[in-house]
Amino acid sequence: MITDPFLALVAEALNLMHPRFAAAQGLAYSPSEAEEPPAARKVRERSFVMEFYHEFRRLWDQAVPVQRGLGHVLIQGDPDAGPRTPDLLFWKLGERGAADERLAAVSFAFLSNPNAVSADQALLTKFRDTPKGGYSRAISVVIGRHADIPASGLAATDGVATIFFDTEKWRVAQ
Protein backbone atom coordinates (compact mmCIF):
# COMPACT_ATOMS: atom_id res chain seq x y z
CA MET A 1 0.00 0.00 0.00
CA ILE A 2 1.30 3.45 -0.96
CA THR A 3 1.21 5.90 1.95
CA ASP A 4 3.02 8.93 0.50
CA PRO A 5 0.33 11.25 -0.94
CA PHE A 6 2.40 12.19 -3.99
CA LEU A 7 3.23 8.57 -4.83
CA ALA A 8 -0.47 7.76 -4.44
CA LEU A 9 -1.29 10.60 -6.85
CA VAL A 10 1.19 9.24 -9.40
CA ALA A 11 -0.27 5.74 -9.03
CA GLU A 12 -3.80 7.06 -9.48
CA ALA A 13 -2.88 8.96 -12.65
CA LEU A 14 -1.14 5.86 -14.01
CA ASN A 15 -4.17 3.69 -13.28
CA LEU A 16 -6.45 6.12 -15.12
CA MET A 17 -4.44 6.01 -18.35
CA HIS A 18 -6.09 4.62 -21.44
CA PRO A 19 -4.04 1.89 -23.16
CA ARG A 20 -4.96 3.09 -26.64
CA PHE A 21 -3.15 6.39 -26.03
CA ALA A 22 -0.36 5.26 -23.69
CA ALA A 23 0.63 2.31 -25.86
CA ALA A 24 0.62 4.21 -29.15
CA GLN A 25 4.35 3.59 -29.70
CA GLY A 26 4.33 0.00 -28.38
CA LEU A 27 5.01 -1.40 -24.94
CA ALA A 28 8.40 -3.04 -25.29
CA TYR A 29 11.78 -2.65 -26.92
CA SER A 30 13.46 -5.38 -28.92
CA PRO A 31 16.89 -6.41 -27.59
CA SER A 32 18.63 -4.48 -30.40
CA GLU A 33 16.58 -1.35 -29.70
CA ALA A 34 17.45 -1.59 -26.00
CA GLU A 35 21.13 -1.27 -26.90
CA GLU A 36 20.66 2.13 -28.59
CA PRO A 37 21.99 5.24 -26.82
CA PRO A 38 19.72 6.64 -24.07
CA ALA A 39 18.65 9.67 -26.12
CA ALA A 40 17.17 7.41 -28.81
CA ARG A 41 15.28 5.19 -26.39
CA LYS A 42 12.64 7.70 -25.32
CA VAL A 43 10.53 7.13 -28.43
CA ARG A 44 8.32 4.43 -26.90
CA GLU A 45 7.99 6.19 -23.55
CA ARG A 46 6.80 9.45 -25.07
CA SER A 47 3.14 8.49 -25.63
CA PHE A 48 3.08 6.88 -22.19
CA VAL A 49 4.37 10.11 -20.57
CA MET A 50 1.88 12.22 -22.53
CA GLU A 51 -1.07 10.07 -21.44
CA PHE A 52 0.17 10.20 -17.84
CA TYR A 53 0.38 14.01 -18.09
CA HIS A 54 -3.18 14.12 -19.42
CA GLU A 55 -4.52 12.07 -16.51
CA PHE A 56 -2.48 14.07 -13.99
CA ARG A 57 -3.98 17.29 -15.38
CA ARG A 58 -7.48 15.86 -15.03
CA LEU A 59 -6.74 15.12 -11.37
CA TRP A 60 -5.23 18.59 -10.98
CA ASP A 61 -8.40 20.15 -12.47
CA GLN A 62 -10.37 18.29 -9.79
CA ALA A 63 -8.04 19.69 -7.06
CA VAL A 64 -6.88 16.20 -6.04
CA PRO A 65 -3.33 17.33 -5.07
CA VAL A 66 -4.77 20.01 -2.79
CA GLN A 67 -7.25 17.54 -1.28
CA ARG A 68 -4.35 15.21 -0.48
CA GLY A 69 -2.48 17.95 1.34
CA LEU A 70 0.12 18.52 -1.37
CA GLY A 71 -0.97 22.06 -2.18
CA HIS A 72 -0.95 23.36 -5.74
CA VAL A 73 1.29 21.07 -7.77
CA LEU A 74 2.31 21.62 -11.37
CA ILE A 75 4.72 20.29 -13.94
CA GLN A 76 7.33 22.69 -15.27
CA GLY A 77 10.95 22.85 -16.28
CA ASP A 78 13.81 23.71 -13.96
CA PRO A 79 15.90 26.80 -14.75
CA ASP A 80 18.90 25.22 -12.96
CA ALA A 81 18.69 21.89 -14.79
CA GLY A 82 21.33 20.83 -17.23
CA PRO A 83 20.77 19.48 -20.74
CA ARG A 84 19.38 16.11 -19.57
CA THR A 85 16.40 16.07 -17.25
CA PRO A 86 13.94 13.47 -15.99
CA ASP A 87 10.74 13.17 -18.00
CA LEU A 88 8.63 15.30 -15.65
CA LEU A 89 9.57 17.78 -12.94
CA PHE A 90 6.89 18.61 -10.38
CA TRP A 91 6.83 21.80 -8.36
CA LYS A 92 4.73 22.94 -5.42
CA LEU A 93 3.56 26.51 -5.85
CA GLY A 94 4.52 28.83 -3.03
CA GLU A 95 1.60 30.27 -1.14
CA ARG A 96 1.29 33.27 1.18
CA GLY A 97 4.63 34.71 0.09
CA ALA A 98 6.56 31.43 0.18
CA ALA A 99 8.81 30.52 -2.74
CA ASP A 100 7.93 27.72 -5.13
CA GLU A 101 9.48 24.39 -4.13
CA ARG A 102 10.85 21.49 -6.12
CA LEU A 103 8.65 18.52 -5.29
CA ALA A 104 9.41 15.48 -7.47
CA ALA A 105 11.43 14.29 -10.43
CA VAL A 106 9.79 11.44 -12.34
CA SER A 107 11.14 9.28 -15.16
CA PHE A 108 9.46 6.58 -17.22
CA ALA A 109 11.30 3.64 -18.78
CA PHE A 110 10.29 0.25 -20.12
CA LEU A 111 11.42 -2.89 -18.31
CA SER A 112 12.55 -4.27 -21.67
CA ASN A 113 15.23 -1.56 -21.71
CA PRO A 114 17.25 -2.15 -18.50
CA ASN A 115 20.00 0.29 -19.50
CA ALA A 116 17.42 3.07 -19.70
CA VAL A 117 15.98 2.15 -16.29
CA SER A 118 19.47 2.32 -14.73
CA ALA A 119 20.34 5.59 -16.51
CA ASP A 120 17.06 7.16 -15.40
CA GLN A 121 17.58 6.11 -11.79
CA ALA A 122 21.08 7.60 -11.79
CA LEU A 123 19.68 10.83 -13.23
CA LEU A 124 16.91 10.90 -10.62
CA THR A 125 19.53 10.58 -7.88
CA LYS A 126 21.33 13.61 -9.30
CA PHE A 127 18.13 15.66 -9.28
CA ARG A 128 17.28 14.58 -5.75
CA ASP A 129 20.74 15.56 -4.50
CA THR A 130 21.29 18.79 -6.48
CA PRO A 131 23.17 21.44 -4.43
CA LYS A 132 20.64 24.21 -5.15
CA GLY A 133 17.86 22.33 -3.38
CA GLY A 134 16.90 19.00 -4.79
CA TYR A 135 13.58 17.37 -5.42
CA SER A 136 12.28 15.73 -2.25
CA ARG A 137 10.97 12.80 -4.26
CA ALA A 138 12.66 10.88 -7.06
CA ILE A 139 10.37 8.38 -8.79
CA SER A 140 11.22 5.79 -11.41
CA VAL A 141 8.17 4.42 -13.22
CA VAL A 142 9.09 1.08 -14.75
CA ILE A 143 6.66 -0.19 -17.37
CA GLY A 144 6.31 -3.79 -18.46
CA ARG A 145 4.88 -7.23 -17.92
CA HIS A 146 5.07 -8.62 -14.39
CA ALA A 147 6.15 -11.96 -15.87
CA ASP A 148 9.26 -10.27 -17.35
CA ILE A 149 10.64 -8.99 -14.04
CA PRO A 150 14.01 -10.70 -13.55
CA ALA A 151 14.45 -13.12 -10.65
CA SER A 152 16.70 -10.50 -9.00
CA GLY A 153 13.80 -8.04 -9.00
CA LEU A 154 13.48 -4.53 -10.38
CA ALA A 155 16.50 -2.27 -10.52
CA ALA A 156 16.64 -0.20 -7.35
CA THR A 157 18.63 2.86 -6.35
CA ASP A 158 18.75 4.26 -2.81
CA GLY A 159 16.50 7.26 -2.45
CA VAL A 160 14.58 6.58 -5.66
CA ALA A 161 11.07 5.18 -5.32
CA THR A 162 10.23 2.64 -8.01
CA ILE A 163 6.66 2.21 -9.20
CA PHE A 164 6.01 -0.77 -11.44
CA PHE A 165 3.22 -0.44 -13.99
CA ASP A 166 2.04 -3.87 -15.18
CA THR A 167 0.96 -3.64 -18.82
CA GLU A 168 -0.95 -6.92 -18.67
CA LYS A 169 -3.23 -5.84 -15.83
CA TRP A 170 -2.93 -2.18 -16.87
CA ARG A 171 -2.43 -1.17 -13.25
CA VAL A 172 0.27 -0.20 -10.82
CA ALA A 173 1.49 -3.39 -9.15
CA GLN A 174 1.62 -3.04 -5.38
JSON list of C-alpha atoms in Angstrom, two decimals:
[
{"chain": "A", "resi": 1, "resn": "MET", "atom": "CA", "xyz": [0.00, 0.00, 0.00]},
{"chain": "A", "resi": 2, "resn": "ILE", "atom": "CA", "xyz": [1.30, 3.45, -0.96]},
{"chain": "A", "resi": 3, "resn": "THR", "atom": "CA", "xyz": [1.21, 5.90, 1.95]},
{"chain": "A", "resi": 4, "resn": "ASP", "atom": "CA", "xyz": [3.02, 8.93, 0.50]},
{"chain": "A", "resi": 5, "resn": "PRO", "atom": "CA", "xyz": [0.33, 11.25, -0.94]},
{"chain": "A", "resi": 6, "resn": "PHE", "atom": "CA", "xyz": [2.40, 12.19, -3.99]},
{"chain": "A", "resi": 7, "resn": "LEU", "atom": "CA", "xyz": [3.23, 8.57, -4.83]},
{"chain": "A", "resi": 8, "resn": "ALA", "atom": "CA", "xyz": [-0.47, 7.76, -4.44]},
{"chain": "A", "resi": 9, "resn": "LEU", "atom": "CA", "xyz": [-1.29, 10.60, -6.85]},
{"chain": "A", "resi": 10, "resn": "VAL", "atom": "CA", "xyz": [1.19, 9.24, -9.40]},
{"chain": "A", "resi": 11, "resn": "ALA", "atom": "CA", "xyz": [-0.27, 5.74, -9.03]},
{"chain": "A", "resi": 12, "resn": "GLU", "atom": "CA", "xyz": [-3.80, 7.06, -9.48]},
{"chain": "A", "resi": 13, "resn": "ALA", "atom": "CA", "xyz": [-2.88, 8.96, -12.65]},
{"chain": "A", "resi": 14, "resn": "LEU", "atom": "CA", "xyz": [-1.14, 5.86, -14.01]},
{"chain": "A", "resi": 15, "resn": "ASN", "atom": "CA", "xyz": [-4.17, 3.69, -13.28]},
{"chain": "A", "resi": 16, "resn": "LEU", "atom": "CA", "xyz": [-6.45, 6.12, -15.12]},
{"chain": "A", "resi": 17, "resn": "MET", "atom": "CA", "xyz": [-4.44, 6.01, -18.35]},
{"chain": "A", "resi": 18, "resn": "HIS", "atom": "CA", "xyz": [-6.09, 4.62, -21.44]},
{"chain": "A", "resi": 19, "resn": "PRO", "atom": "CA", "xyz": [-4.04, 1.89, -23.16]},
{"chain": "A", "resi": 20, "resn": "ARG", "atom": "CA", "xyz": [-4.96, 3.09, -26.64]},
{"chain": "A", "resi": 21, "resn": "PHE", "atom": "CA", "xyz": [-3.15, 6.39, -26.03]},
{"chain": "A", "resi": 22, "resn": "ALA", "atom": "CA", "xyz": [-0.36, 5.26, -23.69]},
{"chain": "A", "resi": 23, "resn": "ALA", "atom": "CA", "xyz": [0.63, 2.31, -25.86]},
{"chain": "A", "resi": 24, "resn": "ALA", "atom": "CA", "xyz": [0.62, 4.21, -29.15]},
{"chain": "A", "resi": 25, "resn": "GLN", "atom": "CA", "xyz": [4.35, 3.59, -29.70]},
{"chain": "A", "resi": 26, "resn": "GLY", "atom": "CA", "xyz": [4.33, 0.00, -28.38]},
{"chain": "A", "resi": 27, "resn": "LEU", "atom": "CA", "xyz": [5.01, -1.40, -24.94]},
{"chain": "A", "resi": 28, "resn": "ALA", "atom": "CA", "xyz": [8.40, -3.04, -25.29]},
{"chain": "A", "resi": 29, "resn": "TYR", "atom": "CA", "xyz": [11.78, -2.65, -26.92]},
{"chain": "A", "resi": 30, "resn": "SER", "atom": "CA", "xyz": [13.46, -5.38, -28.92]},
{"chain": "A", "resi": 31, "resn": "PRO", "atom": "CA", "xyz": [16.89, -6.41, -27.59]},
{"chain": "A", "resi": 32, "resn": "SER", "atom": "CA", "xyz": [18.63, -4.48, -30.40]},
{"chain": "A", "resi": 33, "resn": "GLU", "atom": "CA", "xyz": [16.58, -1.35, -29.70]},
{"chain": "A", "resi": 34, "resn": "ALA", "atom": "CA", "xyz": [17.45, -1.59, -26.00]},
{"chain": "A", "resi": 35, "resn": "GLU", "atom": "CA", "xyz": [21.13, -1.27, -26.90]},
{"chain": "A", "resi": 36, "resn": "GLU", "atom": "CA", "xyz": [20.66, 2.13, -28.59]},
{"chain": "A", "resi": 37, "resn": "PRO", "atom": "CA", "xyz": [21.99, 5.24, -26.82]},
{"chain": "A", "resi": 38, "resn": "PRO", "atom": "CA", "xyz": [19.72, 6.64, -24.07]},
{"chain": "A", "resi": 39, "resn": "ALA", "atom": "CA", "xyz": [18.65, 9.67, -26.12]},
{"chain": "A", "resi": 40, "resn": "ALA", "atom": "CA", "xyz": [17.17, 7.41, -28.81]},
{"chain": "A", "resi": 41, "resn": "ARG", "atom": "CA", "xyz": [15.28, 5.19, -26.39]},
{"chain": "A", "resi": 42, "resn": "LYS", "atom": "CA", "xyz": [12.64, 7.70, -25.32]},
{"chain": "A", "resi": 43, "resn": "VAL", "atom": "CA", "xyz": [10.53, 7.13, -28.43]},
{"chain": "A", "resi": 44, "resn": "ARG", "atom": "CA", "xyz": [8.32, 4.43, -26.90]},
{"chain": "A", "resi": 45, "resn": "GLU", "atom": "CA", "xyz": [7.99, 6.19, -23.55]},
{"chain": "A", "resi": 46, "resn": "ARG", "atom": "CA", "xyz": [6.80, 9.45, -25.07]},
{"chain": "A", "resi": 47, "resn": "SER", "atom": "CA", "xyz": [3.14, 8.49, -25.63]},
{"chain": "A", "resi": 48, "resn": "PHE", "atom": "CA", "xyz": [3.08, 6.88, -22.19]},
{"chain": "A", "resi": 49, "resn": "VAL", "atom": "CA", "xyz": [4.37, 10.11, -20.57]},
{"chain": "A", "resi": 50, "resn": "MET", "atom": "CA", "xyz": [1.88, 12.22, -22.53]},
{"chain": "A", "resi": 51, "resn": "GLU", "atom": "CA", "xyz": [-1.07, 10.07, -21.44]},
{"chain": "A", "resi": 52, "resn": "PHE", "atom": "CA", "xyz": [0.17, 10.20, -17.84]},
{"chain": "A", "resi": 53, "resn": "TYR", "atom": "CA", "xyz": [0.38, 14.01, -18.09]},
{"chain": "A", "resi": 54, "resn": "HIS", "atom": "CA", "xyz": [-3.18, 14.12, -19.42]},
{"chain": "A", "resi": 55, "resn": "GLU", "atom": "CA", "xyz": [-4.52, 12.07, -16.51]},
{"chain": "A", "resi": 56, "resn": "PHE", "atom": "CA", "xyz": [-2.48, 14.07, -13.99]},
{"chain": "A", "resi": 57, "resn": "ARG", "atom": "CA", "xyz": [-3.98, 17.29, -15.38]},
{"chain": "A", "resi": 58, "resn": "ARG", "atom": "CA", "xyz": [-7.48, 15.86, -15.03]},
{"chain": "A", "resi": 59, "resn": "LEU", "atom": "CA", "xyz": [-6.74, 15.12, -11.37]},
{"chain": "A", "resi": 60, "resn": "TRP", "atom": "CA", "xyz": [-5.23, 18.59, -10.98]},
{"chain": "A", "resi": 61, "resn": "ASP", "atom": "CA", "xyz": [-8.40, 20.15, -12.47]},
{"chain": "A", "resi": 62, "resn": "GLN", "atom": "CA", "xyz": [-10.37, 18.29, -9.79]},
{"chain": "A", "resi": 63, "resn": "ALA", "atom": "CA", "xyz": [-8.04, 19.69, -7.06]},
{"chain": "A", "resi": 64, "resn": "VAL", "atom": "CA", "xyz": [-6.88, 16.20, -6.04]},
{"chain": "A", "resi": 65, "resn": "PRO", "atom": "CA", "xyz": [-3.33, 17.33, -5.07]},
{"chain": "A", "resi": 66, "resn": "VAL", "atom": "CA", "xyz": [-4.77, 20.01, -2.79]},
{"chain": "A", "resi": 67, "resn": "GLN", "atom": "CA", "xyz": [-7.25, 17.54, -1.28]},
{"chain": "A", "resi": 68, "resn": "ARG", "atom": "CA", "xyz": [-4.35, 15.21, -0.48]},
{"chain": "A", "resi": 69, "resn": "GLY", "atom": "CA", "xyz": [-2.48, 17.95, 1.34]},
{"chain": "A", "resi": 70, "resn": "LEU", "atom": "CA", "xyz": [0.12, 18.52, -1.37]},
{"chain": "A", "resi": 71, "resn": "GLY", "atom": "CA", "xyz": [-0.97, 22.06, -2.18]},
{"chain": "A", "resi": 72, "resn": "HIS", "atom": "CA", "xyz": [-0.95, 23.36, -5.74]},
{"chain": "A", "resi": 73, "resn": "VAL", "atom": "CA", "xyz": [1.29, 21.07, -7.77]},
{"chain": "A", "resi": 74, "resn": "LEU", "atom": "CA", "xyz": [2.31, 21.62, -11.37]},
{"chain": "A", "resi": 75, "resn": "ILE", "atom": "CA", "xyz": [4.72, 20.29, -13.94]},
{"chain": "A", "resi": 76, "resn": "GLN", "atom": "CA", "xyz": [7.33, 22.69, -15.27]},
{"chain": "A", "resi": 77, "resn": "GLY", "atom": "CA", "xyz": [10.95, 22.85, -16.28]},
{"chain": "A", "resi": 78, "resn": "ASP", "atom": "CA", "xyz": [13.81, 23.71, -13.96]},
{"chain": "A", "resi": 79, "resn": "PRO", "atom": "CA", "xyz": [15.90, 26.80, -14.75]},
{"chain": "A", "resi": 80, "resn": "ASP", "atom": "CA", "xyz": [18.90, 25.22, -12.96]},
{"chain": "A", "resi": 81, "resn": "ALA", "atom": "CA", "xyz": [18.69, 21.89, -14.79]},
{"chain": "A", "resi": 82, "resn": "GLY", "atom": "CA", "xyz": [21.33, 20.83, -17.23]},
{"chain": "A", "resi": 83, "resn": "PRO", "atom": "CA", "xyz": [20.77, 19.48, -20.74]},
{"chain": "A", "resi": 84, "resn": "ARG", "atom": "CA", "xyz": [19.38, 16.11, -19.57]},
{"chain": "A", "resi": 85, "resn": "THR", "atom": "CA", "xyz": [16.40, 16.07, -17.25]},
{"chain": "A", "resi": 86, "resn": "PRO", "atom": "CA", "xyz": [13.94, 13.47, -15.99]},
{"chain": "A", "resi": 87, "resn": "ASP", "atom": "CA", "xyz": [10.74, 13.17, -18.00]},
{"chain": "A", "resi": 88, "resn": "LEU", "atom": "CA", "xyz": [8.63, 15.30, -15.65]},
{"chain": "A", "resi": 89, "resn": "LEU", "atom": "CA", "xyz": [9.57, 17.78, -12.94]},
{"chain": "A", "resi": 90, "resn": "PHE", "atom": "CA", "xyz": [6.89, 18.61, -10.38]},
{"chain": "A", "resi": 91, "resn": "TRP", "atom": "CA", "xyz": [6.83, 21.80, -8.36]},
{"chain": "A", "resi": 92, "resn": "LYS", "atom": "CA", "xyz": [4.73, 22.94, -5.42]},
{"chain": "A", "resi": 93, "resn": "LEU", "atom": "CA", "xyz": [3.56, 26.51, -5.85]},
{"chain": "A", "resi": 94, "resn": "GLY", "atom": "CA", "xyz": [4.52, 28.83, -3.03]},
{"chain": "A", "resi": 95, "resn": "GLU", "atom": "CA", "xyz": [1.60, 30.27, -1.14]},
{"chain": "A", "resi": 96, "resn": "ARG", "atom": "CA", "xyz": [1.29, 33.27, 1.18]},
{"chain": "A", "resi": 97, "resn": "GLY", "atom": "CA", "xyz": [4.63, 34.71, 0.09]},
{"chain": "A", "resi": 98, "resn": "ALA", "atom": "CA", "xyz": [6.56, 31.43, 0.18]},
{"chain": "A", "resi": 99, "resn": "ALA", "atom": "CA", "xyz": [8.81, 30.52, -2.74]},
{"chain": "A", "resi": 100, "resn": "ASP", "atom": "CA", "xyz": [7.93, 27.72, -5.13]},
{"chain": "A", "resi": 101, "resn": "GLU", "atom": "CA", "xyz": [9.48, 24.39, -4.13]},
{"chain": "A", "resi": 102, "resn": "ARG", "atom": "CA", "xyz": [10.85, 21.49, -6.12]},
{"chain": "A", "resi": 103, "resn": "LEU", "atom": "CA", "xyz": [8.65, 18.52, -5.29]},
{"chain": "A", "resi": 104, "resn": "ALA", "atom": "CA", "xyz": [9.41, 15.48, -7.47]},
{"chain": "A", "resi": 105, "resn": "ALA", "atom": "CA", "xyz": [11.43, 14.29, -10.43]},
{"chain": "A", "resi": 106, "resn": "VAL", "atom": "CA", "xyz": [9.79, 11.44, -12.34]},
{"chain": "A", "resi": 107, "resn": "SER", "atom": "CA", "xyz": [11.14, 9.28, -15.16]},
{"chain": "A", "resi": 108, "resn": "PHE", "atom": "CA", "xyz": [9.46, 6.58, -17.22]},
{"chain": "A", "resi": 109, "resn": "ALA", "atom": "CA", "xyz": [11.30, 3.64, -18.78]},
{"chain": "A", "resi": 110, "resn": "PHE", "atom": "CA", "xyz": [10.29, 0.25, -20.12]},
{"chain": "A", "resi": 111, "resn": "LEU", "atom": "CA", "xyz": [11.42, -2.89, -18.31]},
{"chain": "A", "resi": 112, "resn": "SER", "atom": "CA", "xyz": [12.55, -4.27, -21.67]},
{"chain": "A", "resi": 113, "resn": "ASN", "atom": "CA", "xyz": [15.23, -1.56, -21.71]},
{"chain": "A", "resi": 114, "resn": "PRO", "atom": "CA", "xyz": [17.25, -2.15, -18.50]},
{"chain": "A", "resi": 115, "resn": "ASN", "atom": "CA", "xyz": [20.00, 0.29, -19.50]},
{"chain": "A", "resi": 116, "resn": "ALA", "atom": "CA", "xyz": [17.42, 3.07, -19.70]},
{"chain": "A", "resi": 117, "resn": "VAL", "atom": "CA", "xyz": [15.98, 2.15, -16.29]},
{"chain": "A", "resi": 118, "resn": "SER", "atom": "CA", "xyz": [19.47, 2.32, -14.73]},
{"chain": "A", "resi": 119, "resn": "ALA", "atom": "CA", "xyz": [20.34, 5.59, -16.51]},
{"chain": "A", "resi": 120, "resn": "ASP", "atom": "CA", "xyz": [17.06, 7.16, -15.40]},
{"chain": "A", "resi": 121, "resn": "GLN", "atom": "CA", "xyz": [17.58, 6.11, -11.79]},
{"chain": "A", "resi": 122, "resn": "ALA", "atom": "CA", "xyz": [21.08, 7.60, -11.79]},
{"chain": "A", "resi": 123, "resn": "LEU", "atom": "CA", "xyz": [19.68, 10.83, -13.23]},
{"chain": "A", "resi": 124, "resn": "LEU", "atom": "CA", "xyz": [16.91, 10.90, -10.62]},
{"chain": "A", "resi": 125, "resn": "THR", "atom": "CA", "xyz": [19.53, 10.58, -7.88]},
{"chain": "A", "resi": 126, "resn": "LYS", "atom": "CA", "xyz": [21.33, 13.61, -9.30]},
{"chain": "A", "resi": 127, "resn": "PHE", "atom": "CA", "xyz": [18.13, 15.66, -9.28]},
{"chain": "A", "resi": 128, "resn": "ARG", "atom": "CA", "xyz": [17.28, 14.58, -5.75]},
{"chain": "A", "resi": 129, "resn": "ASP", "atom": "CA", "xyz": [20.74, 15.56, -4.50]},
{"chain": "A", "resi": 130, "resn": "THR", "atom": "CA", "xyz": [21.29, 18.79, -6.48]},
{"chain": "A", "resi": 131, "resn": "PRO", "atom": "CA", "xyz": [23.17, 21.44, -4.43]},
{"chain": "A", "resi": 132, "resn": "LYS", "atom": "CA", "xyz": [20.64, 24.21, -5.15]},
{"chain": "A", "resi": 133, "resn": "GLY", "atom": "CA", "xyz": [17.86, 22.33, -3.38]},
{"chain": "A", "resi": 134, "resn": "GLY", "atom": "CA", "xyz": [16.90, 19.00, -4.79]},
{"chain": "A", "resi": 135, "resn": "TYR", "atom": "CA", "xyz": [13.58, 17.37, -5.42]},
{"chain": "A", "resi": 136, "resn": "SER", "atom": "CA", "xyz": [12.28, 15.73, -2.25]},
{"chain": "A", "resi": 137, "resn": "ARG", "atom": "CA", "xyz": [10.97, 12.80, -4.26]},
{"chain": "A", "resi": 138, "resn": "ALA", "atom": "CA", "xyz": [12.66, 10.88, -7.06]},
{"chain": "A", "resi": 139, "resn": "ILE", "atom": "CA", "xyz": [10.37, 8.38, -8.79]},
{"chain": "A", "resi": 140, "resn": "SER", "atom": "CA", "xyz": [11.22, 5.79, -11.41]},
{"chain": "A", "resi": 141, "resn": "VAL", "atom": "CA", "xyz": [8.17, 4.42, -13.22]},
{"chain": "A", "resi": 142, "resn": "VAL", "atom": "CA", "xyz": [9.09, 1.08, -14.75]},
{"chain": "A", "resi": 143, "resn": "ILE", "atom": "CA", "xyz": [6.66, -0.19, -17.37]},
{"chain": "A", "resi": 144, "resn": "GLY", "atom": "CA", "xyz": [6.31, -3.79, -18.46]},
{"chain": "A", "resi": 145, "resn": "ARG", "atom": "CA", "xyz": [4.88, -7.23, -17.92]},
{"chain": "A", "resi": 146, "resn": "HIS", "atom": "CA", "xyz": [5.07, -8.62, -14.39]},
{"chain": "A", "resi": 147, "resn": "ALA", "atom": "CA", "xyz": [6.15, -11.96, -15.87]},
{"chain": "A", "resi": 148, "resn": "ASP", "atom": "CA", "xyz": [9.26, -10.27, -17.35]},
{"chain": "A", "resi": 149, "resn": "ILE", "atom": "CA", "xyz": [10.64, -8.99, -14.04]},
{"chain": "A", "resi": 150, "resn": "PRO", "atom": "CA", "xyz": [14.01, -10.70, -13.55]},
{"chain": "A", "resi": 151, "resn": "ALA", "atom": "CA", "xyz": [14.45, -13.12, -10.65]},
{"chain": "A", "resi": 152, "resn": "SER", "atom": "CA", "xyz": [16.70, -10.50, -9.00]},
{"chain": "A", "resi": 153, "resn": "GLY", "atom": "CA", "xyz": [13.80, -8.04, -9.00]},
{"chain": "A", "resi": 154, "resn": "LEU", "atom": "CA", "xyz": [13.48, -4.53, -10.38]},
{"chain": "A", "resi": 155, "resn": "ALA", "atom": "CA", "xyz": [16.50, -2.27, -10.52]},
{"chain": "A", "resi": 156, "resn": "ALA", "atom": "CA", "xyz": [16.64, -0.20, -7.35]},
{"chain": "A", "resi": 157, "resn": "THR", "atom": "CA", "xyz": [18.63, 2.86, -6.35]},
{"chain": "A", "resi": 158, "resn": "ASP", "atom": "CA", "xyz": [18.75, 4.26, -2.81]},
{"chain": "A", "resi": 159, "resn": "GLY", "atom": "CA", "xyz": [16.50, 7.26, -2.45]},
{"chain": "A", "resi": 160, "resn": "VAL", "atom": "CA", "xyz": [14.58, 6.58, -5.66]},
{"chain": "A", "resi": 161, "resn": "ALA", "atom": "CA", "xyz": [11.07, 5.18, -5.32]},
{"chain": "A", "resi": 162, "resn": "THR", "atom": "CA", "xyz": [10.23, 2.64, -8.01]},
{"chain": "A", "resi": 163, "resn": "ILE", "atom": "CA", "xyz": [6.66, 2.21, -9.20]},
{"chain": "A", "resi": 164, "resn": "PHE", "atom": "CA", "xyz": [6.01, -0.77, -11.44]},
{"chain": "A", "resi": 165, "resn": "PHE", "atom": "CA", "xyz": [3.22, -0.44, -13.99]},
{"chain": "A", "resi": 166, "resn": "ASP", "atom": "CA", "xyz": [2.04, -3.87, -15.18]},
{"chain": "A", "resi": 167, "resn": "THR", "atom": "CA", "xyz": [0.96, -3.64, -18.82]},
{"chain": "A", "resi": 168, "resn": "GLU", "atom": "CA", "xyz": [-0.95, -6.92, -18.67]},
{"chain": "A", "resi": 169, "resn": "LYS", "atom": "CA", "xyz": [-3.23, -5.84, -15.83]},
{"chain": "A", "resi": 170, "resn": "TRP", "atom": "CA", "xyz": [-2.93, -2.18, -16.87]},
{"chain": "A", "resi": 171, "resn": "ARG", "atom": "CA", "xyz": [-2.43, -1.17, -13.25]},
{"chain": "A", "resi": 172, "resn": "VAL", "atom": "CA", "xyz": [0.27, -0.20, -10.82]},
{"chain": "A", "resi": 173, "resn": "ALA", "atom": "CA", "xyz": [1.49, -3.39, -9.15]},
{"chain": "A", "resi": 174, "resn": "GLN", "atom": "CA", "xyz": [1.62, -3.04, -5.38]}
]
